[in-house]
């Protein structure tokens, strides 16, 4: 083991801990681990993740360390393992070919599907773990929020919420939003890590061709079915289906961003437009809806004017 390996792993772990400890920077806690993995391999990323978890357990609390591991670092390691998989390209025109040897890397579409499966599986497990309680997970969360004076003061100030039913509606919205954000955080962390490794010219895999990214048709079917069942079924089961629909919709949100980057490639003032877009995405949640709809409608409208070739998807 080289002397620099423990140093970079420790530095990545410290950076991950600092980001996790900060309230605003918490969503970016997995970025240092992702960057280390995409630059030096999965083993280094695993060492950095282990250090970060131990550091969080010692300096903060063991439950926070478990949360960091389960919801951010372990899923990131699983996606890193996939992202670093490669095979010799079957033809010269492979979009993912890299280097003189012509290797093809794990397509980004499959990474998105893997992240969706993780988020959906996690949501199902969490909801089912509270199935024996009255009202399920949404009711448990609503009562917890209702019994906390500080949370109730905040809800009254922001949303004019006072009754338990009002809090229950907020609890449902929180659950749907949190699980829908989870795959976006995982994939966004990988992309930020990839951007950092490319900047320092240490990337082990090429940056995927996001402008030509496509998603399988079955996701739209799953979105429609989950949405309908979520609206028809009452109680925590309906909330679960709405959560699954929101998780699937997050993939179309990412596709919508890829479409915006593709169609704005030759615009004047493109940089300012993208800065404004991401600013509004951070500050105003409703902007997510038109971006997601753009991704959902692209399969029908072909907004990027991609060549239609059913025999060979553009990103696989």
PDB file of C-alpha atoms in Angstrom:
ATOM      1  CA  UNK A   1       0.000   0.000   0.000  1.00  0.00           C
ATOM      2  CA  UNK A   2       1.460   3.362  -0.987  1.00  0.00           C
ATOM      3  CA  UNK A   3       1.915   6.044   1.672  1.00  0.00           C
ATOM      4  CA  UNK A   4      -0.432   8.407  -0.159  1.00  0.00           C
ATOM      5  CA  UNK A   5      -3.338   5.959  -0.093  1.00  0.00           C
ATOM      6  CA  UNK A   6      -4.127   6.204   3.658  1.00  0.00           C
ATOM      7  CA  UNK A   7      -3.704   9.974   3.496  1.00  0.00           C
ATOM      8  CA  UNK A   8      -6.177  10.525   0.671  1.00  0.00           C
ATOM      9  CA  UNK A   9      -8.669   8.129   2.245  1.00  0.00           C
ATOM     10  CA  UNK A  10      -8.477   9.939   5.589  1.00  0.00           C
ATOM     11  CA  UNK A  11      -8.821  13.341   3.906  1.00  0.00           C
ATOM     12  CA  UNK A  12     -11.852  12.114   1.978  1.00  0.00           C
ATOM     13  CA  UNK A  13     -13.360  10.742   5.194  1.00  0.00           C
ATOM     14  CA  UNK A  14     -12.819  14.043   7.006  1.00  0.00           C
ATOM     15  CA  UNK A  15     -14.374  15.962   4.107  1.00  0.00           C
ATOM     16  CA  UNK A  16     -17.354  13.597   4.099  1.00  0.00           C
ATOM     17  CA  UNK A  17     -17.809  14.017   7.856  1.00  0.00           C
ATOM     18  CA  UNK A  18     -17.646  17.823   7.647  1.00  0.00           C
ATOM     19  CA  UNK A  19     -20.225  17.876   4.870  1.00  0.00           C
ATOM     20  CA  UNK A  20     -22.488  15.514   6.795  1.00  0.00           C
ATOM     21  CA  UNK A  21     -22.208  17.516  10.016  1.00  0.00           C
ATOM     22  CA  UNK A  22     -23.267  20.704   8.237  1.00  0.00           C
ATOM     23  CA  UNK A  23     -27.029  21.011   7.812  1.00  0.00           C
ATOM     24  CA  UNK A  24     -26.897  22.704   4.417  1.00  0.00           C
ATOM     25  CA  UNK A  25     -24.049  20.559   3.052  1.00  0.00           C
ATOM     26  CA  UNK A  26     -25.428  17.214   4.300  1.00  0.00           C
ATOM     27  CA  UNK A  27     -26.707  16.129   0.829  1.00  0.00           C
ATOM     28  CA  UNK A  28     -23.132  16.293  -0.489  1.00  0.00           C
ATOM     29  CA  UNK A  29     -21.602  14.043   2.185  1.00  0.00           C
ATOM     30  CA  UNK A  30     -21.005  11.170  -0.238  1.00  0.00           C
ATOM     31  CA  UNK A  31     -19.240  13.288  -2.878  1.00  0.00           C
ATOM     32  CA  UNK A  32     -15.674  12.899  -1.451  1.00  0.00           C
ATOM     33  CA  UNK A  33     -16.101   9.110  -1.255  1.00  0.00           C
ATOM     34  CA  UNK A  34     -17.462   9.027  -4.809  1.00  0.00           C
ATOM     35  CA  UNK A  35     -14.555  11.143  -6.071  1.00  0.00           C
ATOM     36  CA  UNK A  36     -11.976   8.906  -4.413  1.00  0.00           C
ATOM     37  CA  UNK A  37     -13.611   5.826  -5.911  1.00  0.00           C
ATOM     38  CA  UNK A  38     -13.866   7.247  -9.414  1.00  0.00           C
ATOM     39  CA  UNK A  39     -10.221   8.350  -9.259  1.00  0.00           C
ATOM     40  CA  UNK A  40      -8.480   5.495  -7.408  1.00  0.00           C
ATOM     41  CA  UNK A  41     -10.901   2.590  -7.314  1.00  0.00           C
ATOM     42  CA  UNK A  42     -13.519   0.946  -5.137  1.00  0.00           C
ATOM     43  CA  UNK A  43     -11.099  -0.203  -2.412  1.00  0.00           C
ATOM     44  CA  UNK A  44     -10.007   3.362  -1.641  1.00  0.00           C
ATOM     45  CA  UNK A  45     -13.641   4.491  -1.583  1.00  0.00           C
ATOM     46  CA  UNK A  46     -14.535   1.695   0.862  1.00  0.00           C
ATOM     47  CA  UNK A  47     -11.661   2.680   3.181  1.00  0.00           C
ATOM     48  CA  UNK A  48     -12.705   6.352   3.066  1.00  0.00           C
ATOM     49  CA  UNK A  49     -16.335   5.409   3.759  1.00  0.00           C
ATOM     50  CA  UNK A  50     -15.344   3.267   6.742  1.00  0.00           C
ATOM     51  CA  UNK A  51     -13.240   6.102   8.203  1.00  0.00           C
ATOM     52  CA  UNK A  52     -16.111   8.564   7.697  1.00  0.00           C
ATOM     53  CA  UNK A  53     -18.594   6.263   9.451  1.00  0.00           C
ATOM     54  CA  UNK A  54     -16.255   5.710  12.399  1.00  0.00           C
ATOM     55  CA  UNK A  55     -15.534   9.438  12.648  1.00  0.00           C
ATOM     56  CA  UNK A  56     -19.238  10.221  12.671  1.00  0.00           C
ATOM     57  CA  UNK A  57     -19.892   7.607  15.338  1.00  0.00           C
ATOM     58  CA  UNK A  58     -17.173   8.972  17.631  1.00  0.00           C
ATOM     59  CA  UNK A  59     -17.705  12.711  17.168  1.00  0.00           C
ATOM     60  CA  UNK A  60     -21.473  12.772  16.691  1.00  0.00           C
ATOM     61  CA  UNK A  61     -23.675   9.790  17.582  1.00  0.00           C
ATOM     62  CA  UNK A  62     -23.839   6.124  16.506  1.00  0.00           C
ATOM     63  CA  UNK A  63     -27.378   6.553  15.052  1.00  0.00           C
ATOM     64  CA  UNK A  64     -26.119   9.387  12.838  1.00  0.00           C
ATOM     65  CA  UNK A  65     -23.228   7.184  11.721  1.00  0.00           C
ATOM     66  CA  UNK A  66     -25.669   4.397  10.840  1.00  0.00           C
ATOM     67  CA  UNK A  67     -27.829   6.856   8.898  1.00  0.00           C
ATOM     68  CA  UNK A  68     -24.791   8.107   6.970  1.00  0.00           C
ATOM     69  CA  UNK A  69     -23.790   4.550   6.136  1.00  0.00           C
ATOM     70  CA  UNK A  70     -27.211   3.178   5.173  1.00  0.00           C
ATOM     71  CA  UNK A  71     -28.608   6.109   3.218  1.00  0.00           C
ATOM     72  CA  UNK A  72     -25.500   7.625   1.590  1.00  0.00           C
ATOM     73  CA  UNK A  73     -22.170   5.830   1.758  1.00  0.00           C
ATOM     74  CA  UNK A  74     -23.105   2.160   1.292  1.00  0.00           C
ATOM     75  CA  UNK A  75     -25.437   2.894  -1.666  1.00  0.00           C
ATOM     76  CA  UNK A  76     -22.704   5.088  -3.149  1.00  0.00           C
ATOM     77  CA  UNK A  77     -20.206   2.226  -2.884  1.00  0.00           C
ATOM     78  CA  UNK A  78     -22.680  -0.097  -4.591  1.00  0.00           C
ATOM     79  CA  UNK A  79     -23.168   2.380  -7.447  1.00  0.00           C
ATOM     80  CA  UNK A  80     -19.409   2.951  -7.672  1.00  0.00           C
ATOM     81  CA  UNK A  81     -18.857  -0.758  -8.128  1.00  0.00           C
ATOM     82  CA  UNK A  82     -21.279  -0.673 -11.048  1.00  0.00           C
ATOM     83  CA  UNK A  83     -19.879   2.541 -12.505  1.00  0.00           C
ATOM     84  CA  UNK A  84     -16.347   1.120 -12.644  1.00  0.00           C
ATOM     85  CA  UNK A  85     -17.407  -2.058 -14.419  1.00  0.00           C
ATOM     86  CA  UNK A  86     -16.143  -2.236 -17.996  1.00  0.00           C
ATOM     87  CA  UNK A  87     -15.853  -4.593 -20.951  1.00  0.00           C
ATOM     88  CA  UNK A  88     -14.094  -4.463 -24.268  1.00  0.00           C
ATOM     89  CA  UNK A  89     -16.250  -2.474 -26.693  1.00  0.00           C
ATOM     90  CA  UNK A  90     -18.011  -4.640 -29.264  1.00  0.00           C
ATOM     91  CA  UNK A  91     -17.671  -2.027 -32.015  1.00  0.00           C
ATOM     92  CA  UNK A  92     -15.814   1.153 -32.786  1.00  0.00           C
ATOM     93  CA  UNK A  93     -18.893   3.312 -32.464  1.00  0.00           C
ATOM     94  CA  UNK A  94     -19.615   2.451 -28.860  1.00  0.00           C
ATOM     95  CA  UNK A  95     -20.571   5.646 -27.026  1.00  0.00           C
ATOM     96  CA  UNK A  96     -18.803   4.526 -23.877  1.00  0.00           C
ATOM     97  CA  UNK A  97     -15.500   3.466 -25.505  1.00  0.00           C
ATOM     98  CA  UNK A  98     -12.512   4.700 -23.579  1.00  0.00           C
ATOM     99  CA  UNK A  99      -8.861   4.821 -24.418  1.00  0.00           C
ATOM    100  CA  UNK A 100      -6.872   2.990 -27.043  1.00  0.00           C
ATOM    101  CA  UNK A 101      -8.090  -0.387 -25.821  1.00  0.00           C
ATOM    102  CA  UNK A 102     -11.716   0.585 -26.563  1.00  0.00           C
ATOM    103  CA  UNK A 103     -13.483  -0.311 -23.315  1.00  0.00           C
ATOM    104  CA  UNK A 104     -17.204   0.146 -22.732  1.00  0.00           C
ATOM    105  CA  UNK A 105     -18.290   1.179 -19.229  1.00  0.00           C
ATOM    106  CA  UNK A 106     -21.505   0.546 -17.326  1.00  0.00           C
ATOM    107  CA  UNK A 107     -24.162   2.779 -18.997  1.00  0.00           C
ATOM    108  CA  UNK A 108     -25.646   5.685 -17.016  1.00  0.00           C
ATOM    109  CA  UNK A 109     -29.181   4.451 -17.741  1.00  0.00           C
ATOM    110  CA  UNK A 110     -28.438   1.300 -15.747  1.00  0.00           C
ATOM    111  CA  UNK A 111     -26.954   3.367 -12.907  1.00  0.00           C
ATOM    112  CA  UNK A 112     -30.211   5.321 -12.736  1.00  0.00           C
ATOM    113  CA  UNK A 113     -32.209   2.084 -12.652  1.00  0.00           C
ATOM    114  CA  UNK A 114     -29.980   0.738  -9.867  1.00  0.00           C
ATOM    115  CA  UNK A 115     -30.479   3.914  -7.809  1.00  0.00           C
ATOM    116  CA  UNK A 116     -34.243   3.713  -8.316  1.00  0.00           C
ATOM    117  CA  UNK A 117     -34.269   0.090  -7.152  1.00  0.00           C
ATOM    118  CA  UNK A 118     -32.305   1.025  -4.028  1.00  0.00           C
ATOM    119  CA  UNK A 119     -34.655   3.888  -3.187  1.00  0.00           C
ATOM    120  CA  UNK A 120     -37.800   1.859  -3.922  1.00  0.00           C
ATOM    121  CA  UNK A 121     -36.536  -1.118  -1.925  1.00  0.00           C
ATOM    122  CA  UNK A 122     -35.585   1.122   0.979  1.00  0.00           C
ATOM    123  CA  UNK A 123     -38.977   2.833   0.941  1.00  0.00           C
ATOM    124  CA  UNK A 124     -40.833  -0.486   0.937  1.00  0.00           C
ATOM    125  CA  UNK A 125     -38.750  -1.846   3.818  1.00  0.00           C
ATOM    126  CA  UNK A 126     -39.198   1.303   5.916  1.00  0.00           C
ATOM    127  CA  UNK A 127     -42.952   1.473   5.303  1.00  0.00           C
ATOM    128  CA  UNK A 128     -43.424  -2.246   6.002  1.00  0.00           C
ATOM    129  CA  UNK A 129     -41.460  -1.997   9.256  1.00  0.00           C
ATOM    130  CA  UNK A 130     -44.259   0.244  10.605  1.00  0.00           C
ATOM    131  CA  UNK A 131     -47.109  -1.745   9.082  1.00  0.00           C
ATOM    132  CA  UNK A 132     -48.147  -3.096  12.473  1.00  0.00           C
ATOM    133  CA  UNK A 133     -48.733   0.351  13.966  1.00  0.00           C
ATOM    134  CA  UNK A 134     -51.982   2.252  13.610  1.00  0.00           C
ATOM    135  CA  UNK A 135     -51.851   4.394  10.485  1.00  0.00           C
ATOM    136  CA  UNK A 136     -48.407   3.085   9.557  1.00  0.00           C
ATOM    137  CA  UNK A 137     -45.317   5.209   9.064  1.00  0.00           C
ATOM    138  CA  UNK A 138     -47.151   8.424   8.016  1.00  0.00           C
ATOM    139  CA  UNK A 139     -49.183   8.414  11.237  1.00  0.00           C
ATOM    140  CA  UNK A 140     -46.109   7.694  13.379  1.00  0.00           C
ATOM    141  CA  UNK A 141     -44.249  10.589  11.771  1.00  0.00           C
ATOM    142  CA  UNK A 142     -47.258  12.895  12.076  1.00  0.00           C
ATOM    143  CA  UNK A 143     -47.668  12.179  15.806  1.00  0.00           C
ATOM    144  CA  UNK A 144     -43.936  12.647  16.383  1.00  0.00           C
ATOM    145  CA  UNK A 145     -44.062  16.029  14.661  1.00  0.00           C
ATOM    146  CA  UNK A 146     -47.288  17.006  16.462  1.00  0.00           C
ATOM    147  CA  UNK A 147     -45.824  16.204  19.887  1.00  0.00           C
ATOM    148  CA  UNK A 148     -42.692  18.278  19.265  1.00  0.00           C
ATOM    149  CA  UNK A 149     -43.315  21.946  20.221  1.00  0.00           C
ATOM    150  CA  UNK A 150     -40.415  23.277  18.156  1.00  0.00           C
ATOM    151  CA  UNK A 151     -41.562  21.488  15.008  1.00  0.00           C
ATOM    152  CA  UNK A 152     -45.144  22.646  15.539  1.00  0.00           C
ATOM    153  CA  UNK A 153     -44.021  26.263  15.973  1.00  0.00           C
ATOM    154  CA  UNK A 154     -42.158  26.014  12.684  1.00  0.00           C
ATOM    155  CA  UNK A 155     -45.132  24.424  10.901  1.00  0.00           C
ATOM    156  CA  UNK A 156     -47.497  27.087  12.232  1.00  0.00           C
ATOM    157  CA  UNK A 157     -45.179  29.814  10.997  1.00  0.00           C
ATOM    158  CA  UNK A 158     -44.540  28.352   7.567  1.00  0.00           C
ATOM    159  CA  UNK A 159     -47.759  26.530   6.699  1.00  0.00           C
ATOM    160  CA  UNK A 160     -50.353  27.714   9.250  1.00  0.00           C
ATOM    161  CA  UNK A 161     -50.693  24.126  10.482  1.00  0.00           C
ATOM    162  CA  UNK A 162     -52.450  23.473  13.812  1.00  0.00           C
ATOM    163  CA  UNK A 163     -54.417  20.183  13.786  1.00  0.00           C
ATOM    164  CA  UNK A 164     -53.144  16.607  13.658  1.00  0.00           C
ATOM    165  CA  UNK A 165     -54.803  16.103  10.274  1.00  0.00           C
ATOM    166  CA  UNK A 166     -52.908  19.073   8.899  1.00  0.00           C
ATOM    167  CA  UNK A 167     -49.668  17.670  10.296  1.00  0.00           C
ATOM    168  CA  UNK A 168     -50.481  14.282   8.741  1.00  0.00           C
ATOM    169  CA  UNK A 169     -50.680  15.909   5.305  1.00  0.00           C
ATOM    170  CA  UNK A 170     -47.269  17.502   5.884  1.00  0.00           C
ATOM    171  CA  UNK A 171     -45.875  14.155   7.086  1.00  0.00           C
ATOM    172  CA  UNK A 172     -47.032  12.439   3.899  1.00  0.00           C
ATOM    173  CA  UNK A 173     -45.418  15.160   1.799  1.00  0.00           C
ATOM    174  CA  UNK A 174     -42.168  14.836   3.771  1.00  0.00           C
ATOM    175  CA  UNK A 175     -42.010  11.064   3.257  1.00  0.00           C
ATOM    176  CA  UNK A 176     -42.670  11.296  -0.470  1.00  0.00           C
ATOM    177  CA  UNK A 177     -40.105  14.095  -0.884  1.00  0.00           C
ATOM    178  CA  UNK A 178     -37.364  12.425   1.144  1.00  0.00           C
ATOM    179  CA  UNK A 179     -37.491   9.114  -0.698  1.00  0.00           C
ATOM    180  CA  UNK A 180     -37.800  10.832  -4.093  1.00  0.00           C
ATOM    181  CA  UNK A 181     -34.721  12.938  -3.307  1.00  0.00           C
ATOM    182  CA  UNK A 182     -32.651   9.912  -2.284  1.00  0.00           C
ATOM    183  CA  UNK A 183     -31.740   8.607  -5.787  1.00  0.00           C
ATOM    184  CA  UNK A 184     -31.094  12.171  -6.962  1.00  0.00           C
ATOM    185  CA  UNK A 185     -28.583  12.650  -4.134  1.00  0.00           C
ATOM    186  CA  UNK A 186     -26.850   9.348  -4.884  1.00  0.00           C
ATOM    187  CA  UNK A 187     -26.550   9.968  -8.615  1.00  0.00           C
ATOM    188  CA  UNK A 188     -25.750  13.653  -8.128  1.00  0.00           C
ATOM    189  CA  UNK A 189     -22.933  12.706  -5.780  1.00  0.00           C
ATOM    190  CA  UNK A 190     -21.473  10.386  -8.413  1.00  0.00           C
ATOM    191  CA  UNK A 191     -21.707  13.097 -11.057  1.00  0.00           C
ATOM    192  CA  UNK A 192     -20.018  15.696  -8.850  1.00  0.00           C
ATOM    193  CA  UNK A 193     -17.308  13.179  -8.020  1.00  0.00           C
ATOM    194  CA  UNK A 194     -16.850  12.430 -11.711  1.00  0.00           C
ATOM    195  CA  UNK A 195     -16.604  16.144 -12.509  1.00  0.00           C
ATOM    196  CA  UNK A 196     -13.893  16.545  -9.858  1.00  0.00           C
ATOM    197  CA  UNK A 197     -11.853  13.621 -11.174  1.00  0.00           C
ATOM    198  CA  UNK A 198     -12.139  14.897 -14.746  1.00  0.00           C
ATOM    199  CA  UNK A 199     -10.996  18.364 -13.619  1.00  0.00           C
ATOM    200  CA  UNK A 200      -7.892  16.880 -12.010  1.00  0.00           C
ATOM    201  CA  UNK A 201      -7.467  14.381 -14.883  1.00  0.00           C
ATOM    202  CA  UNK A 202      -7.658  11.367 -12.569  1.00  0.00           C
ATOM    203  CA  UNK A 203     -10.909   9.806 -13.807  1.00  0.00           C
ATOM    204  CA  UNK A 204     -10.912   6.033 -14.286  1.00  0.00           C
ATOM    205  CA  UNK A 205     -13.944   6.130 -16.618  1.00  0.00           C
ATOM    206  CA  UNK A 206     -15.034   8.712 -19.196  1.00  0.00           C
ATOM    207  CA  UNK A 207     -17.897  11.063 -18.525  1.00  0.00           C
ATOM    208  CA  UNK A 208     -21.037   9.418 -19.970  1.00  0.00           C
ATOM    209  CA  UNK A 209     -22.779  11.059 -22.963  1.00  0.00           C
ATOM    210  CA  UNK A 210     -25.649  12.562 -20.970  1.00  0.00           C
ATOM    211  CA  UNK A 211     -27.113  14.579 -23.893  1.00  0.00           C
ATOM    212  CA  UNK A 212     -28.146  11.272 -25.505  1.00  0.00           C
ATOM    213  CA  UNK A 213     -29.396   9.661 -22.283  1.00  0.00           C
ATOM    214  CA  UNK A 214     -32.646   7.692 -22.604  1.00  0.00           C
ATOM    215  CA  UNK A 215     -34.825   5.743 -20.156  1.00  0.00           C
ATOM    216  CA  UNK A 216     -36.713   2.480 -20.696  1.00  0.00           C
ATOM    217  CA  UNK A 217     -40.434   2.642 -21.488  1.00  0.00           C
ATOM    218  CA  UNK A 218     -41.408   0.451 -18.534  1.00  0.00           C
ATOM    219  CA  UNK A 219     -40.566   3.274 -16.123  1.00  0.00           C
ATOM    220  CA  UNK A 220     -43.421   5.364 -17.526  1.00  0.00           C
ATOM    221  CA  UNK A 221     -45.788   2.420 -17.035  1.00  0.00           C
ATOM    222  CA  UNK A 222     -44.565   1.950 -13.465  1.00  0.00           C
ATOM    223  CA  UNK A 223     -45.037   5.677 -12.818  1.00  0.00           C
ATOM    224  CA  UNK A 224     -48.628   5.615 -14.087  1.00  0.00           C
ATOM    225  CA  UNK A 225     -49.566   2.462 -12.153  1.00  0.00           C
ATOM    226  CA  UNK A 226     -48.007   3.715  -8.906  1.00  0.00           C
ATOM    227  CA  UNK A 227     -49.688   7.100  -9.255  1.00  0.00           C
ATOM    228  CA  UNK A 228     -53.137   5.616  -9.882  1.00  0.00           C
ATOM    229  CA  UNK A 229     -52.838   3.147  -6.988  1.00  0.00           C
ATOM    230  CA  UNK A 230     -51.558   5.897  -4.716  1.00  0.00           C
ATOM    231  CA  UNK A 231     -54.606   8.053  -5.465  1.00  0.00           C
ATOM    232  CA  UNK A 232     -57.103   5.193  -5.160  1.00  0.00           C
ATOM    233  CA  UNK A 233     -55.813   3.451  -2.015  1.00  0.00           C
ATOM    234  CA  UNK A 234     -56.219   5.169   1.337  1.00  0.00           C
ATOM    235  CA  UNK A 235     -53.857   5.060   4.296  1.00  0.00           C
ATOM    236  CA  UNK A 236     -50.169   4.307   4.432  1.00  0.00           C
ATOM    237  CA  UNK A 237     -50.334   1.889   1.481  1.00  0.00           C
ATOM    238  CA  UNK A 238     -51.503   4.723  -0.754  1.00  0.00           C
ATOM    239  CA  UNK A 239     -48.679   6.915   0.537  1.00  0.00           C
ATOM    240  CA  UNK A 240     -46.235   4.128  -0.270  1.00  0.00           C
ATOM    241  CA  UNK A 241     -47.429   3.956  -3.874  1.00  0.00           C
ATOM    242  CA  UNK A 242     -47.221   7.737  -4.185  1.00  0.00           C
ATOM    243  CA  UNK A 243     -43.681   7.504  -2.821  1.00  0.00           C
ATOM    244  CA  UNK A 244     -42.778   4.898  -5.442  1.00  0.00           C
ATOM    245  CA  UNK A 245     -44.265   7.142  -8.139  1.00  0.00           C
ATOM    246  CA  UNK A 246     -42.177  10.065  -6.900  1.00  0.00           C
ATOM    247  CA  UNK A 247     -39.033   7.895  -6.910  1.00  0.00           C
ATOM    248  CA  UNK A 248     -39.647   6.959 -10.554  1.00  0.00           C
ATOM    249  CA  UNK A 249     -40.393  10.590 -11.398  1.00  0.00           C
ATOM    250  CA  UNK A 250     -36.961  11.545 -10.046  1.00  0.00           C
ATOM    251  CA  UNK A 251     -35.405   9.634 -12.960  1.00  0.00           C
ATOM    252  CA  UNK A 252     -37.381  11.779 -15.409  1.00  0.00           C
ATOM    253  CA  UNK A 253     -36.226  14.860 -13.508  1.00  0.00           C
ATOM    254  CA  UNK A 254     -32.624  13.841 -14.198  1.00  0.00           C
ATOM    255  CA  UNK A 255     -33.513  13.131 -17.822  1.00  0.00           C
ATOM    256  CA  UNK A 256     -35.126  16.561 -18.032  1.00  0.00           C
ATOM    257  CA  UNK A 257     -31.887  18.162 -16.864  1.00  0.00           C
ATOM    258  CA  UNK A 258     -29.975  16.197 -19.503  1.00  0.00           C
ATOM    259  CA  UNK A 259     -32.420  17.443 -22.159  1.00  0.00           C
ATOM    260  CA  UNK A 260     -32.020  21.060 -21.033  1.00  0.00           C
ATOM    261  CA  UNK A 261     -28.237  20.745 -21.207  1.00  0.00           C
ATOM    262  CA  UNK A 262     -28.519  19.197 -24.678  1.00  0.00           C
ATOM    263  CA  UNK A 263     -30.936  21.660 -26.302  1.00  0.00           C
ATOM    264  CA  UNK A 264     -29.220  24.706 -24.764  1.00  0.00           C
ATOM    265  CA  UNK A 265     -25.777  23.695 -25.988  1.00  0.00           C
ATOM    266  CA  UNK A 266     -25.567  26.448 -28.611  1.00  0.00           C
ATOM    267  CA  UNK A 267     -27.602  29.129 -26.851  1.00  0.00           C
ATOM    268  CA  UNK A 268     -26.087  32.510 -26.160  1.00  0.00           C
ATOM    269  CA  UNK A 269     -26.000  33.118 -22.431  1.00  0.00           C
ATOM    270  CA  UNK A 270     -26.292  29.393 -21.753  1.00  0.00           C
ATOM    271  CA  UNK A 271     -24.146  29.568 -18.616  1.00  0.00           C
ATOM    272  CA  UNK A 272     -26.313  32.243 -17.014  1.00  0.00           C
ATOM    273  CA  UNK A 273     -29.448  30.311 -17.954  1.00  0.00           C
ATOM    274  CA  UNK A 274     -28.161  27.124 -16.307  1.00  0.00           C
ATOM    275  CA  UNK A 275     -27.052  29.015 -13.203  1.00  0.00           C
ATOM    276  CA  UNK A 276     -30.522  30.562 -12.910  1.00  0.00           C
ATOM    277  CA  UNK A 277     -32.154  27.168 -13.468  1.00  0.00           C
ATOM    278  CA  UNK A 278     -30.198  25.434 -10.701  1.00  0.00           C
ATOM    279  CA  UNK A 279     -30.751  28.388  -8.393  1.00  0.00           C
ATOM    280  CA  UNK A 280     -34.516  28.141  -8.846  1.00  0.00           C
ATOM    281  CA  UNK A 281     -34.353  24.364  -8.418  1.00  0.00           C
ATOM    282  CA  UNK A 282     -32.713  24.868  -5.035  1.00  0.00           C
ATOM    283  CA  UNK A 283     -34.983  27.706  -3.936  1.00  0.00           C
ATOM    284  CA  UNK A 284     -38.354  26.783  -5.509  1.00  0.00           C
ATOM    285  CA  UNK A 285     -39.465  23.167  -5.486  1.00  0.00           C
ATOM    286  CA  UNK A 286     -42.217  23.580  -8.101  1.00  0.00           C
ATOM    287  CA  UNK A 287     -39.584  24.076 -10.851  1.00  0.00           C
ATOM    288  CA  UNK A 288     -38.887  20.350 -10.515  1.00  0.00           C
ATOM    289  CA  UNK A 289     -42.320  19.591 -12.025  1.00  0.00           C
ATOM    290  CA  UNK A 290     -41.810  21.101 -15.520  1.00  0.00           C
ATOM    291  CA  UNK A 291     -38.274  19.671 -15.683  1.00  0.00           C
ATOM    292  CA  UNK A 292     -39.628  16.197 -14.856  1.00  0.00           C
ATOM    293  CA  UNK A 293     -42.461  16.580 -17.384  1.00  0.00           C
ATOM    294  CA  UNK A 294     -39.896  17.487 -20.032  1.00  0.00           C
ATOM    295  CA  UNK A 295     -38.090  14.219 -19.349  1.00  0.00           C
ATOM    296  CA  UNK A 296     -41.355  12.281 -19.357  1.00  0.00           C
ATOM    297  CA  UNK A 297     -42.540  13.764 -22.664  1.00  0.00           C
ATOM    298  CA  UNK A 298     -39.223  13.349 -24.443  1.00  0.00           C
ATOM    299  CA  UNK A 299     -39.982   9.727 -25.313  1.00  0.00           C
ATOM    300  CA  UNK A 300     -42.947  10.961 -27.387  1.00  0.00           C
ATOM    301  CA  UNK A 301     -41.797  14.363 -28.606  1.00  0.00           C
ATOM    302  CA  UNK A 302     -38.068  13.600 -29.076  1.00  0.00           C
ATOM    303  CA  UNK A 303     -37.101  17.084 -27.905  1.00  0.00           C
ATOM    304  CA  UNK A 304     -33.412  16.476 -28.626  1.00  0.00           C
ATOM    305  CA  UNK A 305     -34.055  15.096 -32.134  1.00  0.00           C
ATOM    306  CA  UNK A 306     -32.205  11.894 -31.295  1.00  0.00           C
ATOM    307  CA  UNK A 307     -31.999   9.255 -34.043  1.00  0.00           C
ATOM    308  CA  UNK A 308     -34.596   6.554 -33.619  1.00  0.00           C
ATOM    309  CA  UNK A 309     -32.832   3.184 -33.505  1.00  0.00           C
ATOM    310  CA  UNK A 310     -34.701   0.566 -31.473  1.00  0.00           C
ATOM    311  CA  UNK A 311     -32.035  -2.056 -32.153  1.00  0.00           C
ATOM    312  CA  UNK A 312     -29.334  -0.163 -30.293  1.00  0.00           C
ATOM    313  CA  UNK A 313     -30.199   2.295 -27.481  1.00  0.00           C
ATOM    314  CA  UNK A 314     -28.084   5.412 -27.468  1.00  0.00           C
ATOM    315  CA  UNK A 315     -26.655   4.860 -24.001  1.00  0.00           C
ATOM    316  CA  UNK A 316     -26.224   1.123 -23.652  1.00  0.00           C
TER     317      UNK A 316
END
